[in-house]
């Protein structure tokens, strides 16, 4: 068994040495060994394994100067810790560092070496084998670079709980502690980076992008997270492609065709430099320009891509870079590298040859094949692209600072600092073990691990509870997922005016600790698009919808492809690319461009608008004319015309007309609650008062002239007090209607938004249309009764009673208010009030003109007709006409009776009225003298009938004349009443003067 174990150990070491010879590792002994995995090369040579012979390890190609610098950072950190008197005193750290060649196979090859060594130590075979060259177990591994490589390595190391601290693997899948138990990292995971990419696209208002991802555990999860973030921000993805450094030419060309035909100008790339390089070369060959590249941190500063010959294609790159750190003394350490001095670093020899394009005498890189192999090394160094068939030998005196390579680019130490931090994290975990106090440890019963016999799983336990301050004064502690939360710098690729190289200008930063919406900061003034332009490129499926429009969906297209639709009236959008238009508040309306809301136009029947001014002037004119008539009637109150028109009722009628004209003013101006409640009752009561006065006047006169014999009952009804009582009772009914209306459903001011969208009509809400109907209906009922009496009394003496004019006024009243009903129902807004004002004014002017203007005309311009004789003459003539008609009717009846009894046919009516047919005055007077005589002594009227003409001569004297004059006047009358009609005629003749 012992022999078998020794043979197994020998076999493992033999295999390991075959795979990793002296020139393919950096190794140094120590009390505690740390492993390291770095991409010293970018890939491996393609080789067909036909298995006709023993398979050989593939050869690594394309030297990576940055990878060698990262390796140097690990060695520098270990040397610094070993020389520190406070950190791990009396302990020496060693290292075993291997080249992964940026491939999973090479990384697993190296990882097996770590695992095998640990398993050999777990067998405790020292007592059986004399292993003088024994190397202690690897208690932690620093690496690897790519997330895909770290995933494979983490799966293997996790089986043995060997802690792995990566410095560049950012895939969010590695945060899964159920799968990757021993994985930790000093770089933020890609979840924050994908969110930051989406924030940048949103910041520049792009919504139409393409995505490219490496077909590995770094690219796929990263771009998946980006899609999730893009969807939340309404960012559409035009195409999504996967790439790899091992993709064949046809696959690369297919991806390039997609990029070339896409209308998306922004391309989000989650990839490493080696995976992206073949695609970029093909794009450069086709000269596809005008694209904006959004780079993840894995290639944002890659020297494979950031080359001057590629700049015309990728000059608009904006990328993420890790926060740079400071490593004091690292620059001097980098400059000290030399193949002869760096005896523990097996990679120094190849580095020297690649840097100076020469070969060391004991090297093997002097063949043409070797020279051809090195022509494609990173950064396009002149020495590596020489045309000589063989490299010249190296002198060993070359100056490392005389050649510009990524190795010496220590201005922004990002990954190098992460390596430095990873080594110090492991050292501080070992320090915690070294200084552990029994009873306060992390293990069972507070026990502590033995630093001299420490195992990998014990180091992993302390790493999970690590908390220390780094050299920059920052707190370092891994979260529950083994991650360190960090910030990103945002860089933009510029072309250096000095040497034409690509430089990375920091243009902003992303703070993951800030609250959402405040994490991203970009200084746009520093950004150059395509290397020279300051104008932000456009990368949208559709042009921006300007304010006042919204995005409309196009059927069959992504949501980012839309058409711009104008906002409807009453809605607005004040931002670009609005998804929907916002509705204006109730009292606002959209402006002409629909970019904002402006207060709606307020409309009501205003005092200041022409229509309101005109109506006001007419109302004032009505008030003035009514006041003038009232003044005339007051001044001439003792004249026969004024007395004959029932003076007191006329005053009340004029007052009511004043109220009617005044009530129309309540309908003008901005409606208030109090005006709304006052205007309809004021209008209704005023008109009822007016119509009541006319009704009582007309009814009184009609009763007087229609009554055959005046009785005490007639005189009672003719009394002035009772007339006012009737007016009051008629008006009181209207007052009761108004009070009930105001109590049950009072009108109020109302802002009407429904009639027109852009206008608010301030109107009066009447409260109850039924009440308004009762108010107008009652007024019309009184007017109809008044019209009936006026029409019936239309043949009364025209200069005594205004029946004809009242009939006309009532006709006007009915025409106005019948027209008012459909007009009121068909109009809206301020015109409702205007229609009612017009109706009130028209009805009021009709009443005023028809009833009073003819009387004012006689009083002012025809004073000769404003006499007692004129009034009594007209009244008496009417009385005689009535008596004559009655007498003729009786005589006709008597004659018919006589004829029926066989009597004579030539009898004449028995009357004391003397007929003067066919007789003329023997001494006629001139017309003017005759008229004067009639005015002084009386009047003479001719009454025409069918059988002839009867001349009536009447004479009236003033009451104060003596009785003799009266007797002489009576004798001059040509007729003397002999029947019962005589007393009635005398009463009617004296009526106007009562």
Short mmCIF file of N, CA, C and O in Angstrom, two decimals, residues 468-508:
data_model
loop_
_atom_site.label_atom_id
_atom_site.label_comp_id
_atom_site.label_asym_id
_atom_site.label_seq_id
_atom_site.Cartn_x
_atom_site.Cartn_y
_atom_site.Cartn_z
N UNK A 468 -11.84 44.46 7.56
CA UNK A 468 -10.59 45.19 7.80
C UNK A 468 -10.59 46.46 6.96
O UNK A 468 -11.44 46.65 6.09
N UNK A 469 -9.65 47.35 7.22
CA UNK A 469 -9.51 48.61 6.49
C UNK A 469 -8.31 48.51 5.57
O UNK A 469 -7.21 48.17 6.01
N UNK A 470 -8.52 48.81 4.30
CA UNK A 470 -7.42 48.70 3.33
C UNK A 470 -6.51 49.92 3.40
O UNK A 470 -6.71 50.82 4.21
N UNK A 471 -5.53 49.93 2.50
CA UNK A 471 -4.54 51.00 2.54
C UNK A 471 -5.11 52.34 2.11
O UNK A 471 -4.48 53.39 2.30
N UNK A 472 -6.32 52.35 1.50
CA UNK A 472 -6.96 53.59 1.10
C UNK A 472 -7.97 54.07 2.14
O UNK A 472 -8.70 55.03 1.91
N UNK A 473 -7.99 53.39 3.29
CA UNK A 473 -8.88 53.80 4.36
C UNK A 473 -10.31 53.33 4.18
O UNK A 473 -11.21 53.82 4.87
N UNK A 474 -10.56 52.38 3.27
CA UNK A 474 -11.90 51.88 3.03
C UNK A 474 -12.14 50.58 3.77
O UNK A 474 -11.22 49.78 3.94
N UNK A 475 -13.37 50.41 4.20
CA UNK A 475 -13.74 49.20 4.92
C UNK A 475 -13.96 48.06 3.93
O UNK A 475 -14.63 48.22 2.92
N UNK A 476 -13.40 46.91 4.22
CA UNK A 476 -13.52 45.75 3.34
C UNK A 476 -14.21 44.64 4.13
O UNK A 476 -13.70 44.19 5.17
N UNK A 477 -15.36 44.22 3.65
CA UNK A 477 -16.04 43.06 4.23
C UNK A 477 -16.94 42.46 3.16
O UNK A 477 -17.62 43.18 2.42
N UNK A 478 -16.91 41.16 3.06
CA UNK A 478 -17.71 40.45 2.07
C UNK A 478 -19.14 40.29 2.60
O UNK A 478 -19.35 39.99 3.77
N UNK A 479 -20.10 40.48 1.70
CA UNK A 479 -21.49 40.31 2.11
C UNK A 479 -21.85 38.83 2.14
O UNK A 479 -21.00 37.96 1.95
N UNK A 480 -23.10 38.53 2.37
CA UNK A 480 -23.53 37.14 2.50
C UNK A 480 -23.34 36.35 1.21
O UNK A 480 -23.33 35.13 1.22
N UNK A 481 -23.17 37.06 0.08
CA UNK A 481 -22.96 36.38 -1.19
C UNK A 481 -21.48 36.32 -1.57
O UNK A 481 -21.15 35.88 -2.67
N UNK A 482 -20.63 36.80 -0.69
CA UNK A 482 -19.20 36.80 -0.98
C UNK A 482 -18.76 37.93 -1.90
O UNK A 482 -17.68 37.86 -2.49
N UNK A 483 -19.58 38.98 -2.02
CA UNK A 483 -19.27 40.09 -2.92
C UNK A 483 -18.84 41.32 -2.14
O UNK A 483 -19.21 41.50 -0.98
N UNK A 484 -18.09 42.16 -2.83
CA UNK A 484 -17.78 43.49 -2.34
C UNK A 484 -18.56 44.49 -3.18
O UNK A 484 -18.53 44.43 -4.42
N UNK A 485 -19.28 45.37 -2.53
CA UNK A 485 -20.03 46.39 -3.26
C UNK A 485 -19.09 47.53 -3.58
O UNK A 485 -18.43 48.07 -2.70
N UNK A 486 -19.02 47.87 -4.87
CA UNK A 486 -18.12 48.94 -5.28
C UNK A 486 -18.77 49.86 -6.30
O UNK A 486 -19.87 49.59 -6.79
N UNK A 487 -18.10 50.92 -6.63
CA UNK A 487 -18.61 51.89 -7.59
C UNK A 487 -17.88 51.74 -8.92
O UNK A 487 -16.82 51.11 -9.01
N UNK A 488 -18.44 52.34 -9.95
CA UNK A 488 -17.87 52.29 -11.29
C UNK A 488 -17.51 53.69 -11.76
O UNK A 488 -18.20 54.67 -11.46
N UNK A 489 -16.44 53.75 -12.52
CA UNK A 489 -16.13 54.97 -13.27
C UNK A 489 -16.64 54.78 -14.69
O UNK A 489 -16.60 53.68 -15.24
N UNK A 490 -17.12 55.87 -15.28
CA UNK A 490 -17.61 55.84 -16.66
C UNK A 490 -16.56 56.51 -17.53
O UNK A 490 -16.17 57.65 -17.28
N UNK A 491 -16.10 55.79 -18.55
CA UNK A 491 -15.02 56.28 -19.39
C UNK A 491 -15.50 56.43 -20.83
O UNK A 491 -16.43 55.76 -21.27
N UNK A 492 -14.84 57.34 -21.53
CA UNK A 492 -15.11 57.57 -22.95
C UNK A 492 -13.78 57.49 -23.70
O UNK A 492 -12.78 58.03 -23.25
N UNK A 493 -13.80 56.81 -24.82
CA UNK A 493 -12.56 56.61 -25.58
C UNK A 493 -12.25 57.86 -26.40
O UNK A 493 -13.07 58.33 -27.20
N UNK A 494 -11.05 58.37 -26.18
CA UNK A 494 -10.55 59.52 -26.94
C UNK A 494 -9.27 59.11 -27.65
O UNK A 494 -8.58 58.16 -27.24
N UNK A 495 -8.98 59.85 -28.69
CA UNK A 495 -7.73 59.63 -29.43
C UNK A 495 -6.72 60.68 -28.98
O UNK A 495 -6.99 61.89 -29.09
N UNK A 496 -5.60 60.21 -28.47
CA UNK A 496 -4.59 61.13 -27.94
C UNK A 496 -4.01 61.98 -29.06
O UNK A 496 -3.55 61.44 -30.08
N UNK A 497 -4.00 63.30 -28.92
CA UNK A 497 -3.40 64.15 -29.96
C UNK A 497 -1.88 64.06 -29.99
O UNK A 497 -1.25 64.49 -30.95
N UNK A 498 -1.29 63.49 -28.94
CA UNK A 498 0.17 63.45 -28.86
C UNK A 498 0.75 62.28 -29.66
O UNK A 498 1.62 62.47 -30.52
N UNK A 499 0.27 61.08 -29.35
CA UNK A 499 0.84 59.92 -30.02
C UNK A 499 -0.19 59.10 -30.79
O UNK A 499 0.13 58.05 -31.35
N UNK A 500 -1.46 59.57 -30.81
CA UNK A 500 -2.48 58.86 -31.57
C UNK A 500 -2.99 57.59 -30.91
O UNK A 500 -3.72 56.82 -31.54
N UNK A 501 -2.63 57.38 -29.67
CA UNK A 501 -3.11 56.19 -28.97
C UNK A 501 -4.50 56.45 -28.39
O UNK A 501 -4.95 57.59 -28.30
N UNK A 502 -5.16 55.37 -28.00
CA UNK A 502 -6.49 55.48 -27.40
C UNK A 502 -6.34 55.71 -25.90
O UNK A 502 -5.65 54.94 -25.22
N UNK A 503 -6.99 56.76 -25.41
CA UNK A 503 -6.95 57.06 -23.97
C UNK A 503 -8.37 56.98 -23.43
O UNK A 503 -9.34 57.19 -24.15
N UNK A 504 -8.44 56.67 -22.16
CA UNK A 504 -9.74 56.50 -21.51
C UNK A 504 -10.01 57.71 -20.62
O UNK A 504 -9.41 57.83 -19.55
N UNK A 505 -10.91 58.57 -21.09
CA UNK A 505 -11.24 59.78 -20.36
C UNK A 505 -12.41 59.51 -19.42
O UNK A 505 -13.48 59.04 -19.85
N UNK A 506 -12.22 59.78 -18.14
CA UNK A 506 -13.30 59.57 -17.19
C UNK A 506 -14.32 60.70 -17.33
O UNK A 506 -14.00 61.87 -17.17
N UNK A 507 -15.56 60.33 -17.61
CA UNK A 507 -16.60 61.32 -17.88
C UNK A 507 -17.75 61.25 -16.87
O UNK A 507 -18.74 61.98 -16.99
N UNK A 508 -17.64 60.38 -15.90
CA UNK A 508 -18.70 60.28 -14.90
C UNK A 508 -18.43 59.12 -13.97
O UNK A 508 -17.38 58.49 -13.99
#
